[in-house]
Amino acid sequence: MDQAEFVVVANRLPVDRIIEPDGSSHWRTSPGGLVAALEPVMQAVDGAWVGWPGQADVALDPFVADDIRLIPVTLSEQEVAEYYEGFSNDTIWPLYHDVISPPQFHREWWDAFTTVNRRFAEAAAAAVVPNGTVWVHDYQLQLVPQMLRELRLDVTIGYFHHIPFPADGLYAQLPWRKQVLQGLLGADVLGFQRPTDATNFLNAVRRRLRYEVKSSTVSVPADEETGVPAHAAVARAFPISIDTEPYRTLADDPAIQARAAEIRQSLGDPTTILLGVDRLDYTKGIRHRLKAYGELLDQQRIEGEEVTLIQVASPSRERVDAYVHLRDEIELTVSRINGDHDTVSHSAIRYLHQGFPREEMAALYLAADVMLVTSLRDGMNLVAKEYIATRRDSTGVLVLSEFTGAADELKQALLVNPHDIEGLKDTMVQAIEMPRAEQTKRMRALRKRVFEHDVQAWSHAFMTALAAARENQ
Ligand code: G6P
């Protein structure tokens, strides 16, 4: 495959290789907000995407899918366990999400993280033309910017961090806190979701590396060992968004509207449908949401037969202990609530441990009167924006945790602190009872925001900053 002007590097490719029990294999869209946001950006440019195909020991030649050139990186079984499940998702993920689950620190995991980051950096270096641009994504690849700079001084390097960056009090726990900051500072521009994330990062750089920081620019000194000259790295917020048009189109599609009506019917035509859509992850506050909902039913503040909660919990990181325990807990709670409140013809919670195609998601968003986003910590939360983009008649209520990046932008949502169960219950009742006129007033403002700040605007802002950085270097 020819080298590309523009290369994206992310842990996952936009498609996952799925191997069926009979040995046959096919491709499926990868989970999570990162792929949802980046795929449309990449479809619009002639670039290449370096990433892992989602299965251990799969060695594939580069190929094209959905008009994007894909360059697969192979991970061994042990690397999946130590780099992906271990350091990425059992060290960095919990640490950066306010230690909701205790992070594990293991030196072998760090070694695997370093080895795999180097492999991604080498793949990116081989894929990009002279003086081209590489955009590195997310916490799994925090060492890639510096490693790539050492390999290719001619290349402009961007990095976007899709998850929160923690305050120094938490970040300081990381035994490799200096190395990770140095890894990130190989980039010319570092993007974060919220201004607070960028500030936390810059504070960590000041405190841990003692580099000079002026406003949002870090002066990274020359490295005598590797011969990499000094450069400036800019760190600031670029809140990510969604590709709004597919949701608008699906919402206008009579077949999707019919499907939404069918979903309501199949639930026994309740007055109110509440909806939660999350990867099954402890950061999403699913337990808090279920607790509040169960208490509202127990106390008869909401009428069992008139309300249904649909909870889509898509499988995620299923071999990591914290996720195994979370699933057990959620499923126990769901069946307790259903056992107490179901009737033969009506279910309190329709729990779906599956991922769904976008068409079905759009029908669910159309059917839902109230959307519940109760994350305890969330970089952005794109599900909130997908719900808004789908609400074509400007009805519906978004209940949104203050601890999401989206809360910075979506001020007309009903903002909640999910730790405050009484407050969450009151807000859920307020959402269920909200008069239509108020729903419309809020949803119109939310739709304006989301349609104006879509994913194209996000990538354009980042690429403009990267071009400016290149000029300045
Ligand atoms: C979040 C992360 C992504 C990640 C996605 C899915 O959105 O920011 O980097 O890809 O979750 O998680 P997974 O571990 O399945 O890739």
PDB file of C-alpha atoms in Angstrom, residues 60-329:
ATOM      1  CA  LEU A  60      -3.407  -9.356   8.163  1.00  0.00           C
ATOM      2  CA  ASP A  61      -2.163  -7.387   5.185  1.00  0.00           C
ATOM      3  CA  PRO A  62      -3.437  -3.821   4.783  1.00  0.00           C
ATOM      4  CA  PHE A  63      -6.915  -3.686   3.202  1.00  0.00           C
ATOM      5  CA  VAL A  64      -9.717  -1.237   2.392  1.00  0.00           C
ATOM      6  CA  ALA A  65     -13.073  -1.179   4.240  1.00  0.00           C
ATOM      7  CA  ASP A  66     -15.815   1.467   3.910  1.00  0.00           C
ATOM      8  CA  ASP A  67     -13.459   3.583   1.763  1.00  0.00           C
ATOM      9  CA  ILE A  68     -10.781   3.705   4.472  1.00  0.00           C
ATOM     10  CA  ARG A  69      -7.311   2.186   4.062  1.00  0.00           C
ATOM     11  CA  LEU A  70      -6.668   0.008   7.111  1.00  0.00           C
ATOM     12  CA  ILE A  71      -3.265  -1.088   8.400  1.00  0.00           C
ATOM     13  CA  PRO A  72      -3.661  -3.862  10.995  1.00  0.00           C
ATOM     14  CA  VAL A  73      -1.233  -4.190  13.937  1.00  0.00           C
ATOM     15  CA  THR A  74      -0.867  -7.671  15.411  1.00  0.00           C
ATOM     16  CA  LEU A  75      -1.065  -8.279  19.169  1.00  0.00           C
ATOM     17  CA  SER A  76      -0.216 -11.621  20.760  1.00  0.00           C
ATOM     18  CA  GLU A  77      -2.488 -13.254  23.346  1.00  0.00           C
ATOM     19  CA  GLN A  78      -0.126 -12.102  26.100  1.00  0.00           C
ATOM     20  CA  GLU A  79      -0.017  -8.543  24.765  1.00  0.00           C
ATOM     21  CA  VAL A  80      -3.811  -8.392  24.706  1.00  0.00           C
ATOM     22  CA  ALA A  81      -3.760  -9.464  28.369  1.00  0.00           C
ATOM     23  CA  GLU A  82      -0.952  -7.122  29.476  1.00  0.00           C
ATOM     24  CA  TYR A  83      -1.128  -4.086  27.193  1.00  0.00           C
ATOM     25  CA  TYR A  84      -4.888  -3.892  26.416  1.00  0.00           C
ATOM     26  CA  GLU A  85      -6.733  -5.555  29.320  1.00  0.00           C
ATOM     27  CA  GLY A  86      -3.934  -4.827  31.793  1.00  0.00           C
ATOM     28  CA  PHE A  87      -2.166  -1.487  31.503  1.00  0.00           C
ATOM     29  CA  SER A  88      -4.724   0.277  29.273  1.00  0.00           C
ATOM     30  CA  ASN A  89      -7.920  -0.914  30.909  1.00  0.00           C
ATOM     31  CA  ASP A  90      -6.937  -1.925  34.439  1.00  0.00           C
ATOM     32  CA  THR A  91      -4.306   0.760  35.159  1.00  0.00           C
ATOM     33  CA  ILE A  92      -4.870   3.875  33.048  1.00  0.00           C
ATOM     34  CA  TRP A  93      -8.664   3.648  32.535  1.00  0.00           C
ATOM     35  CA  PRO A  94      -9.566   3.442  36.268  1.00  0.00           C
ATOM     36  CA  LEU A  95      -6.828   5.913  37.292  1.00  0.00           C
ATOM     37  CA  TYR A  96      -7.962   8.522  34.749  1.00  0.00           C
ATOM     38  CA  HIS A  97     -11.640   8.005  35.720  1.00  0.00           C
ATOM     39  CA  ASP A  98     -11.145   9.181  39.307  1.00  0.00           C
ATOM     40  CA  VAL A  99     -10.218   5.710  40.634  1.00  0.00           C
ATOM     41  CA  ILE A 100     -13.893   4.595  40.681  1.00  0.00           C
ATOM     42  CA  SER A 101     -12.295   1.141  40.526  1.00  0.00           C
ATOM     43  CA  PRO A 102      -8.803   0.735  42.051  1.00  0.00           C
ATOM     44  CA  PRO A 103      -6.060   0.818  39.385  1.00  0.00           C
ATOM     45  CA  GLN A 104      -3.573  -2.068  39.336  1.00  0.00           C
ATOM     46  CA  PHE A 105       0.103  -1.252  38.896  1.00  0.00           C
ATOM     47  CA  HIS A 106       2.236  -4.055  37.434  1.00  0.00           C
ATOM     48  CA  ARG A 107       5.699  -3.642  35.981  1.00  0.00           C
ATOM     49  CA  GLU A 108       5.187  -6.395  33.347  1.00  0.00           C
ATOM     50  CA  TRP A 109       2.100  -4.550  32.082  1.00  0.00           C
ATOM     51  CA  TRP A 110       4.135  -1.377  31.702  1.00  0.00           C
ATOM     52  CA  ASP A 111       6.772  -3.287  29.725  1.00  0.00           C
ATOM     53  CA  ALA A 112       4.103  -4.677  27.397  1.00  0.00           C
ATOM     54  CA  PHE A 113       2.580  -1.178  27.031  1.00  0.00           C
ATOM     55  CA  THR A 114       5.966   0.183  25.955  1.00  0.00           C
ATOM     56  CA  THR A 115       6.582  -2.653  23.489  1.00  0.00           C
ATOM     57  CA  VAL A 116       3.161  -2.354  21.873  1.00  0.00           C
ATOM     58  CA  ASN A 117       3.280   1.457  21.699  1.00  0.00           C
ATOM     59  CA  ARG A 118       6.589   1.125  19.855  1.00  0.00           C
ATOM     60  CA  ARG A 119       4.989  -1.263  17.355  1.00  0.00           C
ATOM     61  CA  PHE A 120       2.202   1.240  16.642  1.00  0.00           C
ATOM     62  CA  ALA A 121       4.759   4.061  16.287  1.00  0.00           C
ATOM     63  CA  GLU A 122       6.778   1.991  13.801  1.00  0.00           C
ATOM     64  CA  ALA A 123       3.659   1.133  11.793  1.00  0.00           C
ATOM     65  CA  ALA A 124       2.695   4.825  11.651  1.00  0.00           C
ATOM     66  CA  ALA A 125       6.231   5.847  10.663  1.00  0.00           C
ATOM     67  CA  ALA A 126       6.142   3.352   7.783  1.00  0.00           C
ATOM     68  CA  ALA A 127       2.664   4.485   6.641  1.00  0.00           C
ATOM     69  CA  VAL A 128       3.140   8.247   6.335  1.00  0.00           C
ATOM     70  CA  VAL A 129       4.660  10.220   3.420  1.00  0.00           C
ATOM     71  CA  PRO A 130       7.615  12.620   3.995  1.00  0.00           C
ATOM     72  CA  ASN A 131       6.332  15.757   5.810  1.00  0.00           C
ATOM     73  CA  GLY A 132       2.926  14.115   6.304  1.00  0.00           C
ATOM     74  CA  THR A 133       0.624  14.259   9.318  1.00  0.00           C
ATOM     75  CA  VAL A 134      -0.103  11.599  11.940  1.00  0.00           C
ATOM     76  CA  TRP A 135      -2.995  11.871  14.377  1.00  0.00           C
ATOM     77  CA  VAL A 136      -2.618   9.552  17.402  1.00  0.00           C
ATOM     78  CA  HIS A 137      -5.686   8.701  19.506  1.00  0.00           C
ATOM     79  CA  ASP A 138      -6.351   7.918  23.123  1.00  0.00           C
ATOM     80  CA  TYR A 139      -4.925   6.581  26.338  1.00  0.00           C
ATOM     81  CA  GLN A 140      -3.782   3.204  24.971  1.00  0.00           C
ATOM     82  CA  LEU A 141      -1.153   4.977  22.831  1.00  0.00           C
ATOM     83  CA  GLN A 142       0.177   7.737  25.069  1.00  0.00           C
ATOM     84  CA  LEU A 143       3.822   6.878  24.307  1.00  0.00           C
ATOM     85  CA  VAL A 144       3.390   6.878  20.524  1.00  0.00           C
ATOM     86  CA  PRO A 145       3.850  10.648  19.914  1.00  0.00           C
ATOM     87  CA  GLN A 146       7.376  10.715  21.353  1.00  0.00           C
ATOM     88  CA  MET A 147       8.353   7.358  19.800  1.00  0.00           C
ATOM     89  CA  LEU A 148       7.129   8.552  16.411  1.00  0.00           C
ATOM     90  CA  ARG A 149       8.984  11.864  16.706  1.00  0.00           C
ATOM     91  CA  GLU A 150      12.208   9.945  17.337  1.00  0.00           C
ATOM     92  CA  LEU A 151      11.605   7.912  14.164  1.00  0.00           C
ATOM     93  CA  ARG A 152      10.316  10.699  11.916  1.00  0.00           C
ATOM     94  CA  LEU A 153      11.370  14.287  12.662  1.00  0.00           C
ATOM     95  CA  ASP A 154       9.691  15.495   9.444  1.00  0.00           C
ATOM     96  CA  VAL A 155       6.157  14.480  10.457  1.00  0.00           C
ATOM     97  CA  THR A 156       3.558  16.726  12.169  1.00  0.00           C
ATOM     98  CA  ILE A 157       2.050  14.873  15.123  1.00  0.00           C
ATOM     99  CA  GLY A 158      -1.337  15.414  16.754  1.00  0.00           C
ATOM    100  CA  TYR A 159      -2.711  13.531  19.755  1.00  0.00           C
ATOM    101  CA  PHE A 160      -6.305  13.451  20.990  1.00  0.00           C
ATOM    102  CA  HIS A 161      -7.212  12.189  24.454  1.00  0.00           C
ATOM    103  CA  HIS A 162     -10.800  10.868  24.432  1.00  0.00           C
ATOM    104  CA  ILE A 163     -11.079  10.245  28.172  1.00  0.00           C
ATOM    105  CA  PRO A 164     -10.569  12.542  31.195  1.00  0.00           C
ATOM    106  CA  PHE A 165      -7.096  13.604  32.297  1.00  0.00           C
ATOM    107  CA  PRO A 166      -7.044  13.409  36.119  1.00  0.00           C
ATOM    108  CA  ALA A 167      -5.975  16.011  38.645  1.00  0.00           C
ATOM    109  CA  ASP A 168      -2.378  15.753  39.853  1.00  0.00           C
ATOM    110  CA  GLY A 169      -3.425  14.250  43.202  1.00  0.00           C
ATOM    111  CA  LEU A 170      -4.573  11.135  41.339  1.00  0.00           C
ATOM    112  CA  TYR A 171      -2.150  11.220  38.409  1.00  0.00           C
ATOM    113  CA  ALA A 172       0.747  11.263  40.864  1.00  0.00           C
ATOM    114  CA  GLN A 173      -0.038   7.637  41.804  1.00  0.00           C
ATOM    115  CA  LEU A 174       1.205   6.398  38.427  1.00  0.00           C
ATOM    116  CA  PRO A 175       4.693   4.912  38.891  1.00  0.00           C
ATOM    117  CA  TRP A 176       5.517   5.886  35.272  1.00  0.00           C
ATOM    118  CA  ARG A 177       4.039   9.380  35.488  1.00  0.00           C
ATOM    119  CA  LYS A 178       7.092  11.104  33.971  1.00  0.00           C
ATOM    120  CA  GLN A 179       7.469   8.681  31.077  1.00  0.00           C
ATOM    121  CA  VAL A 180       3.796   9.003  30.106  1.00  0.00           C
ATOM    122  CA  LEU A 181       3.963  12.819  30.079  1.00  0.00           C
ATOM    123  CA  GLN A 182       7.138  12.692  27.987  1.00  0.00           C
ATOM    124  CA  GLY A 183       5.450  10.242  25.614  1.00  0.00           C
ATOM    125  CA  LEU A 184       2.509  12.586  25.099  1.00  0.00           C
ATOM    126  CA  LEU A 185       4.741  15.633  24.660  1.00  0.00           C
ATOM    127  CA  GLY A 186       6.135  14.192  21.441  1.00  0.00           C
ATOM    128  CA  ALA A 187       3.016  15.713  19.822  1.00  0.00           C
ATOM    129  CA  ASP A 188       2.824  19.221  18.324  1.00  0.00           C
ATOM    130  CA  VAL A 189      -0.810  19.588  19.444  1.00  0.00           C
ATOM    131  CA  LEU A 190      -2.538  17.701  22.275  1.00  0.00           C
ATOM    132  CA  GLY A 191      -6.336  17.804  22.312  1.00  0.00           C
ATOM    133  CA  PHE A 192      -8.486  17.159  25.378  1.00  0.00           C
ATOM    134  CA  GLN A 193     -12.263  17.014  25.846  1.00  0.00           C
ATOM    135  CA  ARG A 194     -12.650  19.759  28.477  1.00  0.00           C
ATOM    136  CA  PRO A 195     -10.539  22.769  29.464  1.00  0.00           C
ATOM    137  CA  THR A 196     -10.113  21.103  32.903  1.00  0.00           C
ATOM    138  CA  ASP A 197      -8.468  18.074  31.288  1.00  0.00           C
ATOM    139  CA  ALA A 198      -5.977  20.304  29.448  1.00  0.00           C
ATOM    140  CA  THR A 199      -5.282  22.250  32.660  1.00  0.00           C
ATOM    141  CA  ASN A 200      -4.740  19.029  34.632  1.00  0.00           C
ATOM    142  CA  PHE A 201      -2.281  17.860  31.981  1.00  0.00           C
ATOM    143  CA  LEU A 202      -0.367  21.161  31.949  1.00  0.00           C
ATOM    144  CA  ASN A 203      -0.199  21.168  35.756  1.00  0.00           C
ATOM    145  CA  ALA A 204       1.199  17.642  35.719  1.00  0.00           C
ATOM    146  CA  VAL A 205       3.835  18.729  33.168  1.00  0.00           C
ATOM    147  CA  ARG A 206       4.836  21.712  35.322  1.00  0.00           C
ATOM    148  CA  ARG A 207       4.944  19.732  38.493  1.00  0.00           C
ATOM    149  CA  ARG A 208       6.443  16.433  37.333  1.00  0.00           C
ATOM    150  CA  LEU A 209       8.774  17.501  34.508  1.00  0.00           C
ATOM    151  CA  ARG A 210       9.384  21.154  35.440  1.00  0.00           C
ATOM    152  CA  TYR A 211       9.192  22.176  31.769  1.00  0.00           C
ATOM    153  CA  GLU A 212       8.314  25.777  30.997  1.00  0.00           C
ATOM    154  CA  VAL A 213       4.566  26.213  30.356  1.00  0.00           C
ATOM    155  CA  LYS A 214       3.178  29.512  29.048  1.00  0.00           C
ATOM    156  CA  SER A 215      -0.604  29.626  28.686  1.00  0.00           C
ATOM    157  CA  SER A 216      -1.347  26.445  26.700  1.00  0.00           C
ATOM    158  CA  THR A 217       2.155  25.957  25.249  1.00  0.00           C
ATOM    159  CA  VAL A 218       4.862  23.690  26.689  1.00  0.00           C
ATOM    160  CA  SER A 219       8.515  24.238  25.751  1.00  0.00           C
ATOM    161  CA  VAL A 220       9.801  20.697  25.343  1.00  0.00           C
ATOM    162  CA  PRO A 221      13.614  20.703  25.605  1.00  0.00           C
ATOM    163  CA  ALA A 222      15.953  18.896  23.194  1.00  0.00           C
ATOM    164  CA  ASP A 223      16.767  15.283  24.048  1.00  0.00           C
ATOM    165  CA  GLU A 224      20.512  14.727  23.821  1.00  0.00           C
ATOM    166  CA  GLU A 225      20.236  10.961  23.967  1.00  0.00           C
ATOM    167  CA  THR A 226      17.976  10.624  20.923  1.00  0.00           C
ATOM    168  CA  GLY A 227      18.993  13.816  19.106  1.00  0.00           C
ATOM    169  CA  VAL A 228      15.398  15.087  18.958  1.00  0.00           C
ATOM    170  CA  PRO A 229      15.542  18.918  18.945  1.00  0.00           C
ATOM    171  CA  ALA A 230      13.478  21.185  21.205  1.00  0.00           C
ATOM    172  CA  HIS A 231       9.886  21.908  20.139  1.00  0.00           C
ATOM    173  CA  ALA A 232       6.691  23.535  21.361  1.00  0.00           C
ATOM    174  CA  ALA A 233       3.629  21.443  22.259  1.00  0.00           C
ATOM    175  CA  VAL A 234       0.196  23.068  22.524  1.00  0.00           C
ATOM    176  CA  ALA A 235      -2.397  21.482  24.861  1.00  0.00           C
ATOM    177  CA  ARG A 236      -6.009  22.631  24.829  1.00  0.00           C
ATOM    178  CA  ALA A 237      -9.645  21.539  24.704  1.00  0.00           C
ATOM    179  CA  PHE A 238     -11.386  20.399  21.509  1.00  0.00           C
ATOM    180  CA  PRO A 239     -14.720  18.896  22.640  1.00  0.00           C
ATOM    181  CA  ILE A 240     -15.562  15.975  20.366  1.00  0.00           C
ATOM    182  CA  SER A 241     -18.944  15.434  18.742  1.00  0.00           C
ATOM    183  CA  ILE A 242     -20.893  13.125  16.427  1.00  0.00           C
ATOM    184  CA  ASP A 243     -21.684  12.940  12.753  1.00  0.00           C
ATOM    185  CA  THR A 244     -25.197  14.413  13.017  1.00  0.00           C
ATOM    186  CA  GLU A 245     -26.490  13.808   9.480  1.00  0.00           C
ATOM    187  CA  PRO A 246     -26.981  10.020   9.682  1.00  0.00           C
ATOM    188  CA  TYR A 247     -29.114  10.507  12.814  1.00  0.00           C
ATOM    189  CA  ARG A 248     -31.176  13.240  11.178  1.00  0.00           C
ATOM    190  CA  THR A 249     -31.720  11.037   8.120  1.00  0.00           C
ATOM    191  CA  LEU A 250     -32.632   7.962  10.162  1.00  0.00           C
ATOM    192  CA  ALA A 251     -35.049   9.987  12.313  1.00  0.00           C
ATOM    193  CA  ASP A 252     -36.815  11.165   9.129  1.00  0.00           C
ATOM    194  CA  ASP A 253     -37.068   7.627   7.739  1.00  0.00           C
ATOM    195  CA  PRO A 254     -40.664   6.249   7.976  1.00  0.00           C
ATOM    196  CA  ALA A 255     -39.290   2.709   8.465  1.00  0.00           C
ATOM    197  CA  ILE A 256     -37.325   3.808  11.561  1.00  0.00           C
ATOM    198  CA  GLN A 257     -40.344   5.719  12.892  1.00  0.00           C
ATOM    199  CA  ALA A 258     -42.473   2.595  12.412  1.00  0.00           C
ATOM    200  CA  ARG A 259     -39.848   0.578  14.274  1.00  0.00           C
ATOM    201  CA  ALA A 260     -39.955   3.098  17.163  1.00  0.00           C
ATOM    202  CA  ALA A 261     -43.753   2.705  17.359  1.00  0.00           C
ATOM    203  CA  GLU A 262     -43.352  -1.071  17.286  1.00  0.00           C
ATOM    204  CA  ILE A 263     -40.859  -0.916  20.193  1.00  0.00           C
ATOM    205  CA  ARG A 264     -43.380   1.069  22.258  1.00  0.00           C
ATOM    206  CA  GLN A 265     -46.153  -1.407  21.435  1.00  0.00           C
ATOM    207  CA  SER A 266     -43.980  -4.389  22.285  1.00  0.00           C
ATOM    208  CA  LEU A 267     -43.405  -2.943  25.765  1.00  0.00           C
ATOM    209  CA  GLY A 268     -47.164  -2.792  26.394  1.00  0.00           C
ATOM    210  CA  ASP A 269     -47.494   0.860  25.334  1.00  0.00           C
ATOM    211  CA  PRO A 270     -46.209   2.492  28.543  1.00  0.00           C
ATOM    212  CA  THR A 271     -46.782   6.230  29.051  1.00  0.00           C
ATOM    213  CA  THR A 272     -43.069   6.823  29.505  1.00  0.00           C
ATOM    214  CA  ILE A 273     -40.057   5.016  28.105  1.00  0.00           C
ATOM    215  CA  LEU A 274     -36.772   5.742  29.862  1.00  0.00           C
ATOM    216  CA  LEU A 275     -33.591   4.745  28.041  1.00  0.00           C
ATOM    217  CA  GLY A 276     -29.993   4.064  29.079  1.00  0.00           C
ATOM    218  CA  VAL A 277     -27.342   3.211  26.467  1.00  0.00           C
ATOM    219  CA  ASP A 278     -23.835   2.415  27.660  1.00  0.00           C
ATOM    220  CA  ARG A 279     -20.911   0.091  27.295  1.00  0.00           C
ATOM    221  CA  LEU A 280     -21.180  -2.095  30.392  1.00  0.00           C
ATOM    222  CA  ASP A 281     -18.572  -0.046  32.279  1.00  0.00           C
ATOM    223  CA  TYR A 282     -18.298   1.009  35.945  1.00  0.00           C
ATOM    224  CA  THR A 283     -17.743   4.616  34.897  1.00  0.00           C
ATOM    225  CA  LYS A 284     -21.270   4.867  33.453  1.00  0.00           C
ATOM    226  CA  GLY A 285     -23.185   4.944  36.768  1.00  0.00           C
ATOM    227  CA  ILE A 286     -25.590   2.181  35.688  1.00  0.00           C
ATOM    228  CA  ARG A 287     -25.879   0.937  39.301  1.00  0.00           C
ATOM    229  CA  HIS A 288     -26.816   4.413  40.539  1.00  0.00           C
ATOM    230  CA  ARG A 289     -29.445   4.732  37.799  1.00  0.00           C
ATOM    231  CA  LEU A 290     -30.966   1.345  38.663  1.00  0.00           C
ATOM    232  CA  LYS A 291     -30.952   2.143  42.360  1.00  0.00           C
ATOM    233  CA  ALA A 292     -32.835   5.394  41.803  1.00  0.00           C
ATOM    234  CA  TYR A 293     -35.323   3.737  39.431  1.00  0.00           C
ATOM    235  CA  GLY A 294     -35.918   0.779  41.790  1.00  0.00           C
ATOM    236  CA  GLU A 295     -36.597   3.136  44.726  1.00  0.00           C
ATOM    237  CA  LEU A 296     -39.022   5.234  42.677  1.00  0.00           C
ATOM    238  CA  LEU A 297     -40.960   2.056  41.905  1.00  0.00           C
ATOM    239  CA  ASP A 298     -40.783   0.771  45.512  1.00  0.00           C
ATOM    240  CA  GLN A 299     -42.068   4.096  46.817  1.00  0.00           C
ATOM    241  CA  GLN A 300     -44.711   4.237  44.098  1.00  0.00           C
ATOM    242  CA  ARG A 301     -43.499   7.667  43.043  1.00  0.00           C
ATOM    243  CA  ILE A 302     -43.790   6.276  39.540  1.00  0.00           C
ATOM    244  CA  GLU A 303     -46.492   3.872  38.457  1.00  0.00           C
ATOM    245  CA  GLY A 304     -45.068   0.456  37.483  1.00  0.00           C
ATOM    246  CA  GLU A 305     -47.409  -0.238  34.577  1.00  0.00           C
ATOM    247  CA  GLU A 306     -46.851   3.202  33.075  1.00  0.00           C
ATOM    248  CA  VAL A 307     -43.079   3.260  32.901  1.00  0.00           C
ATOM    249  CA  THR A 308     -40.433   1.047  31.302  1.00  0.00           C
ATOM    250  CA  LEU A 309     -36.673   1.437  31.438  1.00  0.00           C
ATOM    251  CA  ILE A 310     -34.799   0.055  28.441  1.00  0.00           C
ATOM    252  CA  GLN A 311     -31.178  -0.478  29.403  1.00  0.00           C
ATOM    253  CA  VAL A 312     -28.810  -1.308  26.561  1.00  0.00           C
ATOM    254  CA  ALA A 313     -25.518  -2.434  28.113  1.00  0.00           C
ATOM    255  CA  SER A 314     -23.124  -3.448  25.374  1.00  0.00           C
ATOM    256  CA  PRO A 315     -20.475  -6.019  26.328  1.00  0.00           C
ATOM    257  CA  SER A 316     -17.056  -4.517  27.019  1.00  0.00           C
ATOM    258  CA  ARG A 317     -13.616  -5.719  28.239  1.00  0.00           C
ATOM    259  CA  GLU A 318     -15.228  -8.897  29.446  1.00  0.00           C
ATOM    260  CA  ARG A 319     -12.076 -10.553  30.766  1.00  0.00           C
ATOM    261  CA  VAL A 320     -11.117  -7.701  33.121  1.00  0.00           C
ATOM    262  CA  ASP A 321     -12.148  -8.563  36.730  1.00  0.00           C
ATOM    263  CA  ALA A 322     -13.821  -5.229  37.490  1.00  0.00           C
ATOM    264  CA  TYR A 323     -16.079  -5.693  34.444  1.00  0.00           C
ATOM    265  CA  VAL A 324     -16.933  -9.293  35.377  1.00  0.00           C
ATOM    266  CA  HIS A 325     -18.030  -8.138  38.847  1.00  0.00           C
ATOM    267  CA  LEU A 326     -19.935  -5.183  37.474  1.00  0.00           C
ATOM    268  CA  ARG A 327     -21.927  -7.402  35.120  1.00  0.00           C
ATOM    269  CA  ASP A 328     -22.869  -9.741  37.977  1.00  0.00           C
ATOM    270  CA  GLU A 329     -23.975  -6.825  40.112  1.00  0.00           C
TER     271      GLU A 329
END
